[in-house]
Short mmCIF file of C-alpha atoms in Angstrom, two decimals:
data_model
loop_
_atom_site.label_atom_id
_atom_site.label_comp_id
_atom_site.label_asym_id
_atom_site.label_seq_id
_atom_site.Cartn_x
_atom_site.Cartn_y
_atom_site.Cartn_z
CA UNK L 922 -49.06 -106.48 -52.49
CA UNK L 923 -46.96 -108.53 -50.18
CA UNK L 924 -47.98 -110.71 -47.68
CA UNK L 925 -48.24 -108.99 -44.26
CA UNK L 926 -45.15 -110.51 -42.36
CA UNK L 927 -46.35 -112.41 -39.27
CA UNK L 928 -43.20 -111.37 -37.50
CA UNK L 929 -44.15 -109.26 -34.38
CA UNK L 930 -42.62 -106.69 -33.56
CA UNK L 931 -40.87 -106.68 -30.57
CA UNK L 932 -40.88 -103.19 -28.71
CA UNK L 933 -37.88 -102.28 -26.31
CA UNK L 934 -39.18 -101.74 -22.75
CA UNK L 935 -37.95 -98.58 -21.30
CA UNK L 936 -36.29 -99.41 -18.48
CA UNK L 937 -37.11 -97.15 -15.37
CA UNK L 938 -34.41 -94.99 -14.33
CA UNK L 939 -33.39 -95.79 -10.57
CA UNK L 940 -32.89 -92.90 -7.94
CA UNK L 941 -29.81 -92.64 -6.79
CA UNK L 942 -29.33 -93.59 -3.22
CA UNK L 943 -28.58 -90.86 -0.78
CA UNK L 944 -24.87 -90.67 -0.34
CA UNK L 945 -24.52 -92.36 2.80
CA UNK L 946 -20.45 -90.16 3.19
CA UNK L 947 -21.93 -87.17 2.08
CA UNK L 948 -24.15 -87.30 5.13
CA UNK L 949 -21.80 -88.81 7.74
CA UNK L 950 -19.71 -85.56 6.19
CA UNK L 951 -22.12 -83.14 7.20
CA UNK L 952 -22.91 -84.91 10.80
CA UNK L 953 -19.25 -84.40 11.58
CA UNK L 954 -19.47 -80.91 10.67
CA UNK L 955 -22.50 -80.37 12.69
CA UNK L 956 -20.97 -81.76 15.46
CA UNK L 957 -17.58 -79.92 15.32
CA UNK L 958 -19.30 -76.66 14.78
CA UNK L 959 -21.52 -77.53 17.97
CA UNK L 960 -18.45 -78.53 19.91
CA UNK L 961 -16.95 -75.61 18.82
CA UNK L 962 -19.73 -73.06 20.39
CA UNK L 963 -19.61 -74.93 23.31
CA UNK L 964 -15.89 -74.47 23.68
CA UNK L 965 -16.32 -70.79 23.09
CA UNK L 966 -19.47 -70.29 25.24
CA UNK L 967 -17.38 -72.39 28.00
CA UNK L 968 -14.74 -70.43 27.53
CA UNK L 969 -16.65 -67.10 27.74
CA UNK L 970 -18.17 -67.84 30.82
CA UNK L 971 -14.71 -69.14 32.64
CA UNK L 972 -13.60 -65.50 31.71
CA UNK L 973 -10.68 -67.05 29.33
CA UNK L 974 -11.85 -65.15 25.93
CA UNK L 975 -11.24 -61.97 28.42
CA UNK L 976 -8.12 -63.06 29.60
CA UNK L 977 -6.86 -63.55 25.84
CA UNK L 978 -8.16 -59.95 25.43
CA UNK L 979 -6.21 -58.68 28.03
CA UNK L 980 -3.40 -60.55 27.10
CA UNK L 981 -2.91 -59.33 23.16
CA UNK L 982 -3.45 -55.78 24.76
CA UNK L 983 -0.65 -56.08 26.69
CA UNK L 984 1.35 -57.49 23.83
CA UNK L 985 0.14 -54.36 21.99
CA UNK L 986 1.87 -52.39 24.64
CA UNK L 987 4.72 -54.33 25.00
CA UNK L 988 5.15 -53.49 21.14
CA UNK L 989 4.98 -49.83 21.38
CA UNK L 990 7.44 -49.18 24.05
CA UNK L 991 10.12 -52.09 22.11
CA UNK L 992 12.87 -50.84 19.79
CA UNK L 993 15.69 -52.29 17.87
CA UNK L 994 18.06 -52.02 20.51
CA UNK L 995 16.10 -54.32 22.98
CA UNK L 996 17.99 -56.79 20.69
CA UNK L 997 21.29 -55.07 20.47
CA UNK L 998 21.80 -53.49 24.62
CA UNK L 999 23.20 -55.17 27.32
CA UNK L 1000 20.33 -52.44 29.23
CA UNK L 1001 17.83 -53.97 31.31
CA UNK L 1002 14.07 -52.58 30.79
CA UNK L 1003 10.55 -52.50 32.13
CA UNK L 1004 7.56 -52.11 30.37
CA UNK L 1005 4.21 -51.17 32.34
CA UNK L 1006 0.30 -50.71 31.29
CA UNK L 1007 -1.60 -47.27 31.91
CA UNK L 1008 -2.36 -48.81 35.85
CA UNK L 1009 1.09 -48.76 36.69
CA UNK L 1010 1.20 -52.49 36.66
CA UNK L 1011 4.64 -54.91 34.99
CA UNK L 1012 3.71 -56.52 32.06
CA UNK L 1013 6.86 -57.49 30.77
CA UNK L 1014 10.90 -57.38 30.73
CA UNK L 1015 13.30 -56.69 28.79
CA UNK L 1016 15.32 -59.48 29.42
CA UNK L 1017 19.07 -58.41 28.13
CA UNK L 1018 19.97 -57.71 31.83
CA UNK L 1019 23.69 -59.30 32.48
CA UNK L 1020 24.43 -60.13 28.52
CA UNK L 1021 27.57 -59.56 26.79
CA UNK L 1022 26.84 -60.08 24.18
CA UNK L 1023 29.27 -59.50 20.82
CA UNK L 1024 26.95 -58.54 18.17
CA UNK L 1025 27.26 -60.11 14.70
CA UNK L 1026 24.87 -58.37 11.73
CA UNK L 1027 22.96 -60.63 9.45
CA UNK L 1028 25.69 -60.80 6.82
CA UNK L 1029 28.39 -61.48 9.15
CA UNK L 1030 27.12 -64.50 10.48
CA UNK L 1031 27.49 -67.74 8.46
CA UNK L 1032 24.94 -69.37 6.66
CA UNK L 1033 26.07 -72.57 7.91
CA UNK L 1034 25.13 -71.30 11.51
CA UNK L 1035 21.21 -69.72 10.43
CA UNK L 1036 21.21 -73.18 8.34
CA UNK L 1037 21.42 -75.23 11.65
CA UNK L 1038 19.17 -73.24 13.84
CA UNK L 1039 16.30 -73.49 11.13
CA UNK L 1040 16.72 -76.90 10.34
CA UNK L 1041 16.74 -78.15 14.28
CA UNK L 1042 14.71 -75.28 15.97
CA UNK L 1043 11.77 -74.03 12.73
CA UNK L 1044 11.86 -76.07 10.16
CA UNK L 1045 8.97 -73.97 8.60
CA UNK L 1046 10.56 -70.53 9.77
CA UNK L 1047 10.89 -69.10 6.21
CA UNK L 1048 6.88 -69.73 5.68
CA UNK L 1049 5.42 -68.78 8.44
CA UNK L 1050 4.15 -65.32 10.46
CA UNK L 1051 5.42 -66.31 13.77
CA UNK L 1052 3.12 -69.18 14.50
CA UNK L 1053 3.13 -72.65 13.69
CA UNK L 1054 0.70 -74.87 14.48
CA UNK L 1055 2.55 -77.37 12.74
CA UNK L 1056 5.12 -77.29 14.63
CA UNK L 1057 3.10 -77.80 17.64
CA UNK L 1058 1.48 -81.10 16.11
CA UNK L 1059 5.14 -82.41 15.17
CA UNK L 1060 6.58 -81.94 18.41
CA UNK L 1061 3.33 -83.58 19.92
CA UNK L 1062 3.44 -86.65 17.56
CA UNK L 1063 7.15 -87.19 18.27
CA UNK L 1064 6.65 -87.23 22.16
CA UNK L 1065 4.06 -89.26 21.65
CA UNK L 1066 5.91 -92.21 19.51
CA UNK L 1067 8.77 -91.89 20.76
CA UNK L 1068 8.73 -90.15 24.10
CA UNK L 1069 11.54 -87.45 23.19
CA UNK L 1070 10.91 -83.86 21.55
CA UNK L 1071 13.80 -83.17 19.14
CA UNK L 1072 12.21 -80.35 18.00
CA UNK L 1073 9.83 -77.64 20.16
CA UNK L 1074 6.70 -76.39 18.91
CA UNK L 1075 7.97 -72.58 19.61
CA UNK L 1076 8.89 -70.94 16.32
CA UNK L 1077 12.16 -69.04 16.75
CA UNK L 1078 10.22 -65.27 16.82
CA UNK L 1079 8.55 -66.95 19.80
CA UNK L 1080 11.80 -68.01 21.58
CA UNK L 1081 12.86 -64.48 20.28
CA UNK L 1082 9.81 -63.16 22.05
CA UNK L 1083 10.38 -64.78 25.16
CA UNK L 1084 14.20 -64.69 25.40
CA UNK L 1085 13.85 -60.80 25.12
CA UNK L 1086 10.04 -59.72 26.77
CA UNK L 1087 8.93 -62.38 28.75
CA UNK L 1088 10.26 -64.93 31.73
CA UNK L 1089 9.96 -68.56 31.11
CA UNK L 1090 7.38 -69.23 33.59
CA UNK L 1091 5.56 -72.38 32.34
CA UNK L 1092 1.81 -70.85 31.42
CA UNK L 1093 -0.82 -71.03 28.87
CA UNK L 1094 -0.87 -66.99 29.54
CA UNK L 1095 2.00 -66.36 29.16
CA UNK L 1096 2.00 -68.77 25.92
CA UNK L 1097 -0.59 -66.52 24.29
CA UNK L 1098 0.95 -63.38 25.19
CA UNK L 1099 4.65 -64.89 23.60
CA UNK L 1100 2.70 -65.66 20.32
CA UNK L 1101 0.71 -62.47 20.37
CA UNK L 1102 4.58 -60.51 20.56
CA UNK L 1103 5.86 -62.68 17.88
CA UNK L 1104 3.58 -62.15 15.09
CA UNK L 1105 4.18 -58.75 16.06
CA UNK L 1106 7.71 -58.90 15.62
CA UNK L 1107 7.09 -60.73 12.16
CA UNK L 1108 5.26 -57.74 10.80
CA UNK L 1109 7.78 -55.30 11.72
CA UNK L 1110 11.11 -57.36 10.77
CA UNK L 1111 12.41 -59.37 8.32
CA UNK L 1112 13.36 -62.82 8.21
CA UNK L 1113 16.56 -62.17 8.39
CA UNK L 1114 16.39 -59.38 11.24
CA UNK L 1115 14.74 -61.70 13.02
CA UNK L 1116 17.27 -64.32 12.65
CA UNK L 1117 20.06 -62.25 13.09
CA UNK L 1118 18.31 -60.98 16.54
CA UNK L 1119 17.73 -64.67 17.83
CA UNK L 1120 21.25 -65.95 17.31
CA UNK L 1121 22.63 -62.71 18.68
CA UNK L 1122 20.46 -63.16 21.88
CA UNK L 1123 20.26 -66.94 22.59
CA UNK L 1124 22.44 -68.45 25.35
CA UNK L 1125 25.18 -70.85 24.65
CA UNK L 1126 25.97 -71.50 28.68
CA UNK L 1127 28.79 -70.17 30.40
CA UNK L 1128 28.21 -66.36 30.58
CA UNK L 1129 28.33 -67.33 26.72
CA UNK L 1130 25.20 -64.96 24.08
CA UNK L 1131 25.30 -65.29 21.04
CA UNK L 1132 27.60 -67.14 18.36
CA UNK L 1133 30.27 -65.00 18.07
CA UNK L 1134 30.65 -64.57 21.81
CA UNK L 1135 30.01 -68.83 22.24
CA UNK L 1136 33.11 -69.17 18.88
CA UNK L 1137 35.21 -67.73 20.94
CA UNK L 1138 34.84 -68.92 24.40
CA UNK L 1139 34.75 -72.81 23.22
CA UNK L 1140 36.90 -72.95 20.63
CA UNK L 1141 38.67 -69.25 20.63
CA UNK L 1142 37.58 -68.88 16.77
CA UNK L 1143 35.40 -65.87 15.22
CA UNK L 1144 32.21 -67.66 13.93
CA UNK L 1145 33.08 -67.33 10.32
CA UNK L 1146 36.56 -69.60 11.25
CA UNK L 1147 34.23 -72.68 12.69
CA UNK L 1148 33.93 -76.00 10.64
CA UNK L 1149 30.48 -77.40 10.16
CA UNK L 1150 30.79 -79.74 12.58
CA UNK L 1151 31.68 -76.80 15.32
CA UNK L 1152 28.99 -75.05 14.07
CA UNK L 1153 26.50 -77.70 14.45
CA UNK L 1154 28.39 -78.53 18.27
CA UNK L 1155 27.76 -75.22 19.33
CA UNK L 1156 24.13 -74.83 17.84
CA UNK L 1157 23.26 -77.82 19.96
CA UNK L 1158 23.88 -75.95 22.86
CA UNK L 1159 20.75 -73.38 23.54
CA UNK L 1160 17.94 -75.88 23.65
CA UNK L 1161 19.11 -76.36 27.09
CA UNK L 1162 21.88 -74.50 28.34
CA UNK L 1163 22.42 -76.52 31.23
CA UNK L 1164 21.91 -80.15 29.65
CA UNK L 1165 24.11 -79.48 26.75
CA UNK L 1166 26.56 -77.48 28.60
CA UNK L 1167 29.67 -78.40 26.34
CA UNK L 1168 32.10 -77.96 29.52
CA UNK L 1169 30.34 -81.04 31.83
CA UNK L 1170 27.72 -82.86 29.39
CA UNK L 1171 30.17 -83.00 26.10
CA UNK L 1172 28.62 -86.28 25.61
CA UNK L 1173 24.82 -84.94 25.31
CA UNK L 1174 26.51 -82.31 22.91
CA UNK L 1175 27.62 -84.38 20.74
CA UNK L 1176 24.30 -86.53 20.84
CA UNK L 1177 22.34 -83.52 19.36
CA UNK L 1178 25.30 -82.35 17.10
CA UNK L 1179 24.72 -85.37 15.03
CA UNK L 1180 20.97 -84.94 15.33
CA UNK L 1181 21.85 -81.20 13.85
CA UNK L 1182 23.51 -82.97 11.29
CA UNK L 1183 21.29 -85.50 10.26
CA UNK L 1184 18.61 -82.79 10.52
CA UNK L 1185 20.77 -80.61 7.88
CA UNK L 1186 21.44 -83.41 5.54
CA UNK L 1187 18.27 -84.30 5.09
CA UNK L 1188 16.62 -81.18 4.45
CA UNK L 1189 19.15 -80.72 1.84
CA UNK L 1190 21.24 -78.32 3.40
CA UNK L 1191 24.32 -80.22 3.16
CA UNK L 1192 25.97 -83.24 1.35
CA UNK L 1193 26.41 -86.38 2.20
CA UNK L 1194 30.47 -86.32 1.87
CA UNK L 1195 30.17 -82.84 4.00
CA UNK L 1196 27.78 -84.72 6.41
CA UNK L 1197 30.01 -87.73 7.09
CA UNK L 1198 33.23 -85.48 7.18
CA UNK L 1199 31.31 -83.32 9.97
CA UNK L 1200 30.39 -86.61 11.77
CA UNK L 1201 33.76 -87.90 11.86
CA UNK L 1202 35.82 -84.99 12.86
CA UNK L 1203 36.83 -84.89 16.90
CA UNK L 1204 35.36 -81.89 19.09
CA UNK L 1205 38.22 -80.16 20.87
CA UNK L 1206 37.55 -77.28 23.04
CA UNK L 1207 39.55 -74.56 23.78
CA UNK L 1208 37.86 -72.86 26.18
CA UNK L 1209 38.39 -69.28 27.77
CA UNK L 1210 36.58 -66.59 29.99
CA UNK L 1211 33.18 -64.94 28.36
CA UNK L 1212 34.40 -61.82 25.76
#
């Protein structure tokens, strides 16, 4: 037999297994939740007892009945309208009263012209259902860096909304109610219906609705006959009727032309030769009395 070996035999210690710590973001994750959520019912308990949950109530009733007396032609008469609740009370107007308007359908107006609108008004018009809180956070971040909005946070079914049913009184109510009416209108039309309605009905200044009626009175061209850069002139004009009014504030026209422009080029819309061509070519009006 061998020798017994006087080696000894070394034995591996097992090496305790630490806990893991508690994940210190995990928790800080669910405080913030906890306190949002609590913040959250307090808003809505705050808001209950104020009376405005009520008040939003009565507010998407009304846009309910607003909704059942509106038809297709709200968008297409020059008749003026009233719409009232069971109590005999005004709820809304149908705001077409005065217009003359010269009505273009969805394939006679030029992409170039729904192009603009979407690019400077809704950027996300083709995604959403009349509501963009997006669109609210842009327009708040841009007055907030740079003191200027460029771009409401109304979709275009809103402006739609309010252009036709509602005044433009500044007020959270009437805010809800325009929102209410809009995604509405997005369940019962198309996109394009809805676009076609909103540059039919939007005011270009002057006694001036709609494109067609704004082609001719500026530049005494049908719509289909403008360049780009007219196009984009004339789209400028509705975000404030009386600031861009082409006849005594040409200059703040062709401010938010180019902004159009930019606007268009960079969400791919047009080229860069077609955007530099557009930026270089002289406005000249031509103007005459509304059609």
């Amino acid at each position: 037999m061998g020798r017994p070996s006087n080696r000894r035999i070394k034995t591996k210690k097992k090496r305790r297994t630490k806990r893991p710590r508690k994940d210190m973001g995990s928790f800080f994750f669910r405080l913030t939740q906890f306190v949002m959520i609590s913040v959250l019912i307090g808003v809505c308990v705050l808001f209950y007892r104020t009376g405005y949950i009520q008040t939003v109530i009565k507010l998407y009733q009304e846009a309910q009945a607003v909704m059942e007396h509106y038809s297709i032609e709200d968008f297409k008469s020059d008749q003026s309208g009233e719409v009232y609740d069971t109590n005999g009370s005004l709820i809304a107007l149908l705001r077409n009263d005065g217009k003359n308007i010269v009505y273009l359908t969805a394939d006679e107006i030029p992409e170039q012209v729904k192009d603009a609108f979407v690019s400077i008004e809704d950027k996300r018009f083709y995604r959403h259902h009349g509501f963009d809180p997006f669109a609210i956070l842009r327009a708040a971040k841009r007055l907030v860096s740079s003191n200027s909005i460029t771009q409401g946070g109304s979709t275009i079914t809103q402006q739609l909304a309010r252009n036709i049913y509602l005044t433009h009184t500044v007020k959270w109510e009437r805010k809800v109610e325009e929102i209410f009416i809009a995604m509405a209108l997005e369940k019962k039309y198309s996109k394009e219906e809805l676009l076609e309605f909103y540059i039919n009905n939007i005011y270009f200044s002057n006694g001036y609705y709609g494109i067609q009626a704004a082609s001719r009175g500026y530049f005494n061209l049908d719509a289909d006959e403008l360049s780009l850069s007219q196009t984009a002139f004339l789209c400028a004009v509705p975000n404030n009727p009386s600031s861009y009014d082409p006849l005594v504030h040409m200059e703040h026209t062709l401010k938010r032309r180019d902004l159009i422009l930019q606007n268009m080029l960079d969400d791919g819309m047009i080229t860069e030769e077609e955007y530099n061509t557009a930026l270089a070519e002289t406005i000249t009006l031509k103007p005459s009395r509304p059609s």
